Short mmCIF file of C-alpha atoms in Angstrom, two decimals:
data_model
loop_
_atom_site.label_atom_id
_atom_site.label_comp_id
_atom_site.label_asym_id
_atom_site.label_seq_id
_atom_site.Cartn_x
_atom_site.Cartn_y
_atom_site.Cartn_z
CA UNK A 1 -3.76 -25.96 -11.88
CA UNK A 2 -2.02 -24.10 -14.69
CA UNK A 3 -2.58 -20.33 -14.80
CA UNK A 4 -3.06 -19.12 -18.37
CA UNK A 5 -2.78 -15.43 -19.24
CA UNK A 6 -3.54 -13.52 -22.45
CA UNK A 7 -2.33 -10.01 -23.30
CA UNK A 8 -3.04 -7.09 -25.63
CA UNK A 9 -4.82 -7.86 -28.92
CA UNK A 10 -5.09 -11.55 -28.04
CA UNK A 11 -6.90 -10.94 -24.74
CA UNK A 12 -9.29 -8.53 -26.51
CA UNK A 13 -10.07 -11.00 -29.31
CA UNK A 14 -10.67 -13.83 -26.84
CA UNK A 15 -12.42 -11.52 -24.37
CA UNK A 16 -10.38 -13.21 -21.64
CA UNK A 17 -7.39 -12.12 -19.57
CA UNK A 18 -6.80 -15.23 -17.50
CA UNK A 19 -8.10 -18.71 -16.77
CA UNK A 20 -7.05 -21.79 -14.82
CA UNK A 21 -6.74 -25.23 -16.35
CA UNK A 22 -6.32 -28.60 -14.63
CA UNK A 23 -2.69 -29.65 -14.93
CA UNK A 24 -3.87 -33.04 -16.23
CA UNK A 25 -5.13 -31.30 -19.38
CA UNK A 26 -1.80 -29.63 -20.05
CA UNK A 27 1.27 -31.82 -19.70
CA UNK A 28 3.14 -29.46 -22.00
CA UNK A 29 2.53 -26.19 -23.84
CA UNK A 30 1.49 -27.99 -27.04
CA UNK A 31 -1.21 -29.93 -25.21
CA UNK A 32 -2.28 -26.77 -23.40
CA UNK A 33 -2.70 -24.93 -26.72
CA UNK A 34 -4.72 -27.83 -28.14
CA UNK A 35 -6.90 -27.80 -25.04
CA UNK A 36 -7.53 -24.05 -25.48
CA UNK A 37 -8.48 -24.67 -29.12
CA UNK A 38 -11.06 -27.22 -28.01
CA UNK A 39 -12.75 -24.86 -25.54
CA UNK A 40 -14.82 -22.99 -28.12
CA UNK A 41 -14.91 -22.53 -31.91
CA UNK A 42 -14.48 -18.75 -31.73
CA UNK A 43 -11.27 -19.21 -29.74
CA UNK A 44 -10.04 -21.70 -32.32
CA UNK A 45 -10.34 -19.05 -35.06
CA UNK A 46 -8.51 -16.44 -32.99
CA UNK A 47 -5.77 -18.73 -31.73
CA UNK A 48 -5.07 -20.03 -35.25
CA UNK A 49 -5.22 -16.59 -36.88
CA UNK A 50 -1.52 -15.77 -36.41
CA UNK A 51 1.51 -17.09 -34.54
CA UNK A 52 1.41 -15.96 -30.90
CA UNK A 53 4.39 -15.76 -28.59
CA UNK A 54 4.42 -17.55 -25.28
CA UNK A 55 6.14 -17.30 -21.93
CA UNK A 56 6.35 -20.03 -19.31
CA UNK A 57 6.83 -18.75 -15.77
CA UNK A 58 7.60 -15.29 -17.17
CA UNK A 59 10.32 -16.42 -19.60
CA UNK A 60 9.74 -16.41 -23.36
CA UNK A 61 9.94 -19.86 -24.94
CA UNK A 62 9.97 -20.77 -28.61
CA UNK A 63 9.58 -24.56 -28.49
CA UNK A 64 7.32 -26.96 -26.62
CA UNK A 65 7.84 -26.90 -22.82
CA UNK A 66 6.76 -29.44 -20.19
CA UNK A 67 4.34 -28.08 -17.60
CA UNK A 68 3.64 -28.91 -13.98
CA UNK A 69 1.02 -27.93 -11.46
CA UNK A 70 1.38 -24.25 -10.48
CA UNK A 71 3.04 -23.09 -13.71
CA UNK A 72 2.04 -19.83 -15.39
CA UNK A 73 1.75 -19.72 -19.18
CA UNK A 74 1.13 -16.50 -21.08
CA UNK A 75 0.22 -16.07 -24.77
CA UNK A 76 0.58 -12.73 -26.52
CA UNK A 77 1.26 -10.97 -29.84
CA UNK A 78 4.79 -9.93 -30.87
CA UNK A 79 5.84 -7.16 -28.47
CA UNK A 80 5.79 -3.48 -29.47
CA UNK A 81 7.31 -1.54 -26.58
CA UNK A 82 10.07 1.03 -26.61
CA UNK B 4 18.04 0.79 -12.00
CA UNK B 5 14.96 -0.56 -13.73
CA UNK B 6 11.60 1.12 -13.35
CA UNK B 7 8.20 0.46 -14.91
CA UNK B 8 6.04 3.44 -14.12
CA UNK B 9 3.07 5.55 -15.20
CA UNK B 10 4.78 8.78 -14.09
CA UNK B 11 6.99 10.88 -16.37
CA UNK B 12 10.75 11.06 -15.79
CA UNK B 13 13.29 13.87 -15.66
CA UNK B 14 16.30 13.68 -18.02
CA UNK B 15 18.57 15.81 -15.86
CA UNK B 16 17.85 13.80 -12.74
CA UNK B 17 18.57 10.51 -14.53
CA UNK B 18 21.75 11.88 -16.12
CA UNK B 19 23.03 13.20 -12.79
CA UNK B 20 22.51 9.82 -11.17
CA UNK B 21 24.35 8.03 -13.99
CA UNK B 22 27.42 10.31 -13.80
CA UNK B 23 27.70 10.34 -10.01
CA UNK B 24 30.75 8.07 -9.79
CA UNK B 25 34.26 9.43 -10.58
CA UNK B 26 35.20 6.41 -12.75
CA UNK B 27 32.55 7.35 -15.33
CA UNK B 28 34.03 8.65 -18.58
CA UNK B 29 30.94 8.48 -20.81
CA UNK B 30 27.17 8.59 -20.51
CA UNK B 31 24.93 7.63 -23.43
CA UNK B 32 21.19 8.04 -23.14
CA UNK B 33 18.27 7.26 -25.41
CA UNK B 34 14.74 8.56 -25.04
CA UNK B 35 11.74 7.27 -27.00
CA UNK B 36 8.75 9.60 -27.53
CA UNK B 37 5.15 9.26 -28.71
CA UNK B 38 5.08 10.63 -32.27
CA UNK B 39 2.00 11.99 -33.98
CA UNK B 40 1.90 9.60 -36.95
CA UNK B 41 2.22 5.92 -37.70
CA UNK B 42 1.57 4.00 -40.91
CA UNK B 43 0.08 7.08 -42.57
CA UNK B 44 -2.39 7.96 -39.83
CA UNK B 45 -2.50 10.71 -37.24
CA UNK B 46 -2.06 9.40 -33.73
CA UNK B 47 -3.34 11.39 -30.74
CA UNK B 48 -2.49 9.06 -27.87
CA UNK B 49 -1.18 5.65 -26.89
CA UNK B 50 -2.08 3.06 -24.31
CA UNK B 51 0.81 0.89 -23.18
CA UNK B 52 -0.04 -2.51 -21.74
CA UNK B 53 2.52 -4.84 -20.18
CA UNK B 54 2.85 -8.18 -18.40
CA UNK B 55 3.67 -6.98 -14.89
CA UNK B 56 5.07 -10.25 -13.51
CA UNK B 57 7.44 -10.61 -16.47
CA UNK B 58 8.44 -7.08 -17.48
CA UNK B 59 11.12 -6.33 -14.92
CA UNK B 60 12.51 -9.87 -15.13
CA UNK B 61 12.90 -9.61 -18.90
CA UNK B 62 14.64 -6.23 -18.60
CA UNK B 63 17.04 -7.67 -15.99
CA UNK B 64 17.87 -10.47 -18.44
CA UNK B 65 18.51 -7.90 -21.19
CA UNK B 66 20.91 -5.98 -18.94
CA UNK B 67 22.68 -9.18 -17.86
CA UNK B 68 23.40 -10.04 -21.51
CA UNK B 69 24.69 -6.49 -22.14
CA UNK B 70 26.92 -6.68 -19.05
CA UNK B 71 28.60 -9.80 -20.42
CA UNK B 72 29.56 -7.90 -23.58
CA UNK B 73 30.39 -4.40 -22.45
CA UNK B 74 31.69 -2.57 -19.42
CA UNK B 75 28.64 -0.99 -17.78
CA UNK B 76 29.22 0.94 -14.57
CA UNK B 77 25.70 2.28 -14.14
CA UNK B 78 22.48 1.78 -16.06
CA UNK B 79 18.93 3.07 -15.99
CA UNK B 80 15.95 1.68 -17.87
CA UNK B 81 12.64 3.44 -17.41
CA UNK B 82 9.58 2.33 -19.36
CA UNK B 83 6.25 4.02 -18.91
CA UNK B 84 2.90 2.21 -19.10
CA UNK B 85 -0.71 3.34 -19.23
CA UNK B 86 -2.04 6.30 -21.21
CA UNK B 87 0.39 8.62 -23.01
CA UNK B 88 -0.19 11.48 -25.42
CA UNK B 89 1.79 12.89 -28.35
CA UNK B 90 5.34 14.01 -27.47
CA UNK B 91 5.26 12.22 -24.11
CA UNK B 92 8.39 10.35 -23.10
CA UNK B 93 7.89 6.56 -23.29
CA UNK B 94 11.24 4.98 -22.58
CA UNK B 95 14.65 5.98 -21.26
CA UNK B 96 17.84 3.94 -21.47
CA UNK B 97 20.97 5.41 -19.94
CA UNK B 98 24.39 3.76 -19.77
CA UNK B 99 27.41 5.04 -17.88
CA UNK B 100 30.81 3.53 -18.58
CA UNK B 101 34.50 4.34 -18.43
CA UNK B 102 34.55 4.42 -22.25
CA UNK B 103 32.17 5.76 -24.89
CA UNK B 104 32.35 2.66 -27.13
CA UNK B 105 30.86 0.46 -24.42
CA UNK B 106 28.22 3.05 -23.52
CA UNK B 107 27.07 3.60 -27.15
CA UNK B 108 26.92 -0.12 -27.95
CA UNK B 109 25.21 -1.19 -24.73
CA UNK B 110 22.57 1.54 -25.03
CA UNK B 111 21.68 0.61 -28.61
CA UNK B 112 21.76 -3.11 -27.84
CA UNK B 113 19.42 -2.74 -24.86
CA UNK B 114 16.92 -0.74 -26.96
CA UNK B 115 17.04 -3.26 -29.83
CA UNK B 116 16.61 -6.14 -27.42
CA UNK B 117 13.83 -4.43 -25.45
CA UNK B 118 11.90 -3.72 -28.66
CA UNK B 119 11.58 -7.41 -29.49
CA UNK B 120 11.80 -9.20 -26.12
CA UNK B 121 10.21 -7.13 -23.35
CA UNK B 122 6.46 -7.70 -22.89
CA UNK B 123 5.02 -4.29 -23.75
CA UNK B 124 2.25 -3.64 -26.27
CA UNK B 125 1.15 -0.30 -27.74
CA UNK B 126 -2.39 0.56 -28.72
CA UNK B 127 -2.77 3.73 -30.78
CA UNK B 128 -5.74 6.07 -30.60
CA UNK B 129 -6.29 7.94 -33.87
CA UNK B 130 -7.72 11.42 -34.51
CA UNK B 131 -11.15 9.95 -35.31
CA UNK B 132 -11.24 8.16 -31.94
CA UNK B 133 -10.63 4.69 -33.43
CA UNK B 134 -7.92 2.60 -31.83
CA UNK B 135 -5.66 -0.17 -33.07
CA UNK B 136 -2.92 -2.40 -31.71
CA UNK B 137 0.48 -1.59 -33.18
CA UNK B 138 1.97 -4.42 -35.24
CA UNK B 139 5.52 -5.54 -34.59
CA UNK B 140 8.00 -4.38 -37.25
CA UNK B 141 10.36 -6.65 -39.11
CA UNK B 142 12.98 -3.90 -39.00
CA UNK B 143 13.05 -4.32 -35.20
CA UNK B 144 13.85 -8.03 -35.61
CA UNK B 145 16.55 -7.15 -38.15
CA UNK B 146 18.05 -4.65 -35.70
CA UNK B 147 18.37 -7.43 -33.13
CA UNK B 148 19.99 -9.81 -35.60
CA UNK B 149 22.94 -7.48 -36.11
CA UNK B 150 24.00 -8.28 -32.52
CA UNK B 151 24.19 -11.96 -33.55
CA UNK B 152 21.97 -13.40 -30.88
#
């Protein structure tokens, strides 16, 4: 399974903080994102509404990344700490 | 030292810890506070969310990059999370070094990097009780670019 996490505005808009997806449905982060888009039309609108950042196993990644069973992928808005 | 905490912190205590060693010639500290306005609206409080599994790791990476560039003898990064009100302390970055140049640069670099790379998000609560997520600023990205990363 792949653990998927959402944070801040994104988790509020999706009304979801985390979910688990079969690793077969997410060979890489691009396929994972496409799978999330297919889950429900409301999610599609939110996920396409702006560019979201992502982290794979707690490290920010800008390009597509291969995934394996047990990985953790997080999607979130640009950060605003400090 | 890196700490993510809900509790407030004490400037004097942090400064004393940073200057404890006899090789220290300079201490530079930065403190970020909750201000009472943003984008033309009155702000009464903030809620700070973070990504617990990633936050400390990302701050360690930020420090490791700074340590490759400047001489850092001691460092402290404290970032608060949860509910904060106006004038509360949010973040503390303290750098102790033999020389002031290293301490100034490393402190500013760590803040610029933290602002755009560490997984924290602010939600503002306005005077009328409405709340909104703070948008990232382009000026923060520009600040990072000056370090040529």
